[in-house]
mmCIF file of C-alpha atoms in Angstrom:
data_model
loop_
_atom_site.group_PDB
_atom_site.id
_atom_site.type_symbol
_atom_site.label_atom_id
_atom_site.label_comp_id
_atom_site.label_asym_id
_atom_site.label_seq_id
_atom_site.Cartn_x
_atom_site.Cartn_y
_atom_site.Cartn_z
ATOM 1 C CA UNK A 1 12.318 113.506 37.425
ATOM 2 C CA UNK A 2 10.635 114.724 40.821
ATOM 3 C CA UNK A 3 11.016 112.555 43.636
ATOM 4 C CA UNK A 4 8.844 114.366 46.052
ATOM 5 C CA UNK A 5 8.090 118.234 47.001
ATOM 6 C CA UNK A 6 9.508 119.340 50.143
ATOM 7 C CA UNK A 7 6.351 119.227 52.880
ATOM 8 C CA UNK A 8 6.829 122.569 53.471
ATOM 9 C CA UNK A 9 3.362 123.202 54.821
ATOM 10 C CA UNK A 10 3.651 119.896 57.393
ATOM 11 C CA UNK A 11 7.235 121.451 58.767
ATOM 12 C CA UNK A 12 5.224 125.089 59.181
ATOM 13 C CA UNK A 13 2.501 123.627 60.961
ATOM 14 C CA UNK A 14 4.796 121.766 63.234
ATOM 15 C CA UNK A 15 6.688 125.176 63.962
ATOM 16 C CA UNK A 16 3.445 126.922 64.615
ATOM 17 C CA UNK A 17 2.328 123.845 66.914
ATOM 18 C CA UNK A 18 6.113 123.639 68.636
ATOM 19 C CA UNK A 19 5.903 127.535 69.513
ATOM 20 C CA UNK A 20 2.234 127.026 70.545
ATOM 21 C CA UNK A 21 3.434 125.381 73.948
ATOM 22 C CA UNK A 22 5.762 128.261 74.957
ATOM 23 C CA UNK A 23 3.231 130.925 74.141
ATOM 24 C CA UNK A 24 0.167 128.689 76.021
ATOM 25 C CA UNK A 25 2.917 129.080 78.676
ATOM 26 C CA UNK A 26 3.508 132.940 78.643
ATOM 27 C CA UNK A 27 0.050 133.762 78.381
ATOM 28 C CA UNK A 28 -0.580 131.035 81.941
ATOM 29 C CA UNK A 29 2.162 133.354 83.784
ATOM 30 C CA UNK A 30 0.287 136.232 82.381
ATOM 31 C CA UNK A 31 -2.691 135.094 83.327
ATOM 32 C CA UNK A 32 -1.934 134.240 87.061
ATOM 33 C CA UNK A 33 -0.406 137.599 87.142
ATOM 34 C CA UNK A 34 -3.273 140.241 86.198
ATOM 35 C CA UNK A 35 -6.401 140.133 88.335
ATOM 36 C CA UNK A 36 -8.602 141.258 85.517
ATOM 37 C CA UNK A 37 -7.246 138.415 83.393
ATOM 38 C CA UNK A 38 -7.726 135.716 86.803
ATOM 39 C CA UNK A 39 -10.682 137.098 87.842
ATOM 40 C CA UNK A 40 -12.833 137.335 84.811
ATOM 41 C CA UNK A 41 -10.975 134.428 82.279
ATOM 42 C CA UNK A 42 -9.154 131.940 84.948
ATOM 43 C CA UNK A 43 -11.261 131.361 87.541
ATOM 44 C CA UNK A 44 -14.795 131.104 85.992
ATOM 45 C CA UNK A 45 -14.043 128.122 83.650
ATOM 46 C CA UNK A 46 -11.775 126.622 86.734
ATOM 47 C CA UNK A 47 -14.576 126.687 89.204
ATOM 48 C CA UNK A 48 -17.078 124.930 86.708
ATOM 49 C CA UNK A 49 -14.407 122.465 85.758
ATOM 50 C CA UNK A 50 -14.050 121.622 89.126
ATOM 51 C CA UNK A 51 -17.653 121.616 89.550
ATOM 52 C CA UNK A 52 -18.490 118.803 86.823
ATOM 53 C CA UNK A 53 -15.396 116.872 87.853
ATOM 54 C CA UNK A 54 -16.643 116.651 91.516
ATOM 55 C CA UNK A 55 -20.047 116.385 90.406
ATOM 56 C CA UNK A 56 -19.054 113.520 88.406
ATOM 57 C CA UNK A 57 -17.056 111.827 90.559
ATOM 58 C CA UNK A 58 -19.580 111.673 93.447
ATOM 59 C CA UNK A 59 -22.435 110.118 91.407
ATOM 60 C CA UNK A 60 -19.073 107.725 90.522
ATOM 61 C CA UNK A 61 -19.231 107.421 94.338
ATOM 62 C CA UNK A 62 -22.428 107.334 95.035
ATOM 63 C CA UNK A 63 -23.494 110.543 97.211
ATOM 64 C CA UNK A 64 -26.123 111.847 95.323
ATOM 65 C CA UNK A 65 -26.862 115.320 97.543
ATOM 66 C CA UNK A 66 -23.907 116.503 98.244
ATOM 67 C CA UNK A 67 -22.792 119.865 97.845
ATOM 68 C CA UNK A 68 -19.169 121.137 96.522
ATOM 69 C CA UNK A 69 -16.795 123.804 97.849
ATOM 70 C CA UNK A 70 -15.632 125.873 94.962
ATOM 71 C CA UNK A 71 -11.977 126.172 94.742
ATOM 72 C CA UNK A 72 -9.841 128.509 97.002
ATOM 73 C CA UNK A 73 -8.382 131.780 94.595
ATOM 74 C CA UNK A 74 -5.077 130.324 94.097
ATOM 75 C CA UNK A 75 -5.934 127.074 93.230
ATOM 76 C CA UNK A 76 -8.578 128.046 91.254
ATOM 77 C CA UNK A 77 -6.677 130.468 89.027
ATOM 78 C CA UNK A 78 -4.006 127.755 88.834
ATOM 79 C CA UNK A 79 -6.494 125.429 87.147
ATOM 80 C CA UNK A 80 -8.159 128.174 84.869
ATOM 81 C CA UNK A 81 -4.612 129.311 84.201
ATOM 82 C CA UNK A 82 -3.369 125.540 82.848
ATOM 83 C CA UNK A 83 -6.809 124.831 80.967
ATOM 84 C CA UNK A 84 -6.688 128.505 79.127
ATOM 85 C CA UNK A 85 -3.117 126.655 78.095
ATOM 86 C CA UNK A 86 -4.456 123.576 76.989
ATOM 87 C CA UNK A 87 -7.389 125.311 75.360
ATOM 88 C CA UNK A 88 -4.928 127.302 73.194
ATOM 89 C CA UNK A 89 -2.647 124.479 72.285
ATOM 90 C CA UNK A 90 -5.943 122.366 71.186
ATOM 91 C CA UNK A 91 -6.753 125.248 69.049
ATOM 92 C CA UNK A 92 -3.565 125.468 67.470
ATOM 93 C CA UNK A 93 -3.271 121.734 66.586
ATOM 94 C CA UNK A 94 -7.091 122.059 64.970
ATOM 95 C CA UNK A 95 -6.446 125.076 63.179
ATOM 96 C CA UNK A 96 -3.620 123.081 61.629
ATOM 97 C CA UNK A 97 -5.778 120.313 60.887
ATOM 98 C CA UNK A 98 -7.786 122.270 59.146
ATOM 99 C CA UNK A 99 -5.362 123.909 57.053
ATOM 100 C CA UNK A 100 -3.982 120.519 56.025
ATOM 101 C CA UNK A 101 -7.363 119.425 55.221
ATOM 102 C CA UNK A 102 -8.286 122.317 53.295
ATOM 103 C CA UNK A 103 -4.618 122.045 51.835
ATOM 104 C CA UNK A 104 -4.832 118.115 50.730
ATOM 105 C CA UNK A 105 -8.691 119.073 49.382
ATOM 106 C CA UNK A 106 -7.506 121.312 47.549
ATOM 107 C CA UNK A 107 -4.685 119.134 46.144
ATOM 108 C CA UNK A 108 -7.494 116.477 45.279
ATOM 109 C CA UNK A 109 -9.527 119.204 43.779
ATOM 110 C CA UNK A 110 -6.615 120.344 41.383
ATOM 111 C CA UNK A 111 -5.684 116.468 40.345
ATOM 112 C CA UNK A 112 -9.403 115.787 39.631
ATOM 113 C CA UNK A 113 -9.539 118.832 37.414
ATOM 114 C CA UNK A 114 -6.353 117.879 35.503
ATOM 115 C CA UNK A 115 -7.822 114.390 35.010
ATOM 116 C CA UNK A 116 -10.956 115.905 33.730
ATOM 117 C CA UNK A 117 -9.337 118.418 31.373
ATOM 118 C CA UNK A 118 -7.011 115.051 30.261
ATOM 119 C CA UNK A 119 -10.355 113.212 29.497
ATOM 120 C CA UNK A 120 -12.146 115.552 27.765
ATOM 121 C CA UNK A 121 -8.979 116.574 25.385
ATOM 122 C CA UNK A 122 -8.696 112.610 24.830
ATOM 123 C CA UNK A 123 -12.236 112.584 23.836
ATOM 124 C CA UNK A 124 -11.874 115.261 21.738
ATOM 125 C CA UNK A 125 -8.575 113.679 19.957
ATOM 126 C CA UNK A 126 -11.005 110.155 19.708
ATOM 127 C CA UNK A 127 -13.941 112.534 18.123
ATOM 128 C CA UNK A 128 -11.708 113.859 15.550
ATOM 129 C CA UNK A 129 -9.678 110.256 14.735
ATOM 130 C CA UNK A 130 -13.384 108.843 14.234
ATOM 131 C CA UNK A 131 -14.372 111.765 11.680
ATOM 132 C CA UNK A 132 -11.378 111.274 10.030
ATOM 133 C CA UNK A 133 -11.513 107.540 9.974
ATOM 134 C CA UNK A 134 -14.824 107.721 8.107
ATOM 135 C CA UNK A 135 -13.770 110.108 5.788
ATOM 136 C CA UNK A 136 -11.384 107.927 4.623
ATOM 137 C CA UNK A 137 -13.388 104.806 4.644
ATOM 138 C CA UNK A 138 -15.969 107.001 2.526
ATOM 139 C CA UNK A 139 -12.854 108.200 -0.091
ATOM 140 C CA UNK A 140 -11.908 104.277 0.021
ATOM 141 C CA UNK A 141 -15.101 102.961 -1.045
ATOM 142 C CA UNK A 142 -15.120 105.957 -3.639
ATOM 143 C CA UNK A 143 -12.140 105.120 -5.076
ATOM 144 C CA UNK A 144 -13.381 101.037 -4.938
ATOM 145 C CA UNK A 145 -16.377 101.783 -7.071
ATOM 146 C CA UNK A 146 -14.488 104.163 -9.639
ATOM 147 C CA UNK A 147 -11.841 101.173 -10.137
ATOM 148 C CA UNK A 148 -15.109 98.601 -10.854
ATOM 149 C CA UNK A 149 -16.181 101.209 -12.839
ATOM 150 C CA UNK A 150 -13.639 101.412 -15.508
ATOM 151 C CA UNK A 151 -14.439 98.649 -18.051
ATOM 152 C CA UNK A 152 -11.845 95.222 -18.448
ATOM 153 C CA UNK A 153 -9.392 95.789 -21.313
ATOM 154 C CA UNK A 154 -11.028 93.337 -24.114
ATOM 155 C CA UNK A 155 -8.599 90.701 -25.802
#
């Protein structure tokens, strides 16, 4: 009797999501480190972050007109630098979401087969019990009118 297959797939997913944080890390210092890598993936996507979140939090405020300072070079590729990290991290835990969704669909669509495949045999076994049920009801009532047919023994 099985009691339960290993979740191998959930403890793989958790590895890959576990070593997703270091490498979200590397690639930060990496990032911070090459200029082509600051200037043309960090800092854009920091300086519009920091855009909207200003933005945002002076219509919060109440100042309607007022203009905002982009970040200074350091700061900025600091930010870009952390929300490349995050952005990588997120992707890793929805790739894995999607695995284990395609995974557990899959897993439905294999039990829904099996049941299907069950059902059909069954109603080919019931098919087969009923033809043979009323070929022997026919060789019953054969055999009932071949016994009424043989005359009473006279006295």
């Amino acid at each position: 009797m099985v009691v339960g297959a290993f979740p191998i797939a959930k403890l793989l997913y958790l590895g890959v999501k576990q070593m997703g944080k270091p490498l979200a890390n590397r690639i930060k210092a990496g990032a911070v480190r090459s200029e082509f890598f600051k200037t043309y993936i960090c800092l854009p996507p920091a300086q519009f972050y920091h855009w909207i979140e200003m933005r945002t939090k002076m219509r919060i405020m109440g100042f309607r007109g007022s203009t905002i300072k982009p970040l200074n070079e350091d700061a900025a590729a600091e930010l870009g630098a952390e929300l490349l990290g995050e952005a990588i991290i997120f992707l890793i835990g929805g790739g894995c979401m999607v695995l284990e969704y395609s995974r557990q669909a899959a897993n439905s669509r294999r039990k829904e087969d099996e049941l299907t495949e069950t059902i059909i045999s069954l109603q080919t076994q019931l098919a087969e019990l009923q033809l043979t049920t009323e070929t022997l009801d026919a060789r019953l009532r054969e055999h009932n009118r071949l016994l009424l047919a043989i005359p009473a023994p006279s006295k």
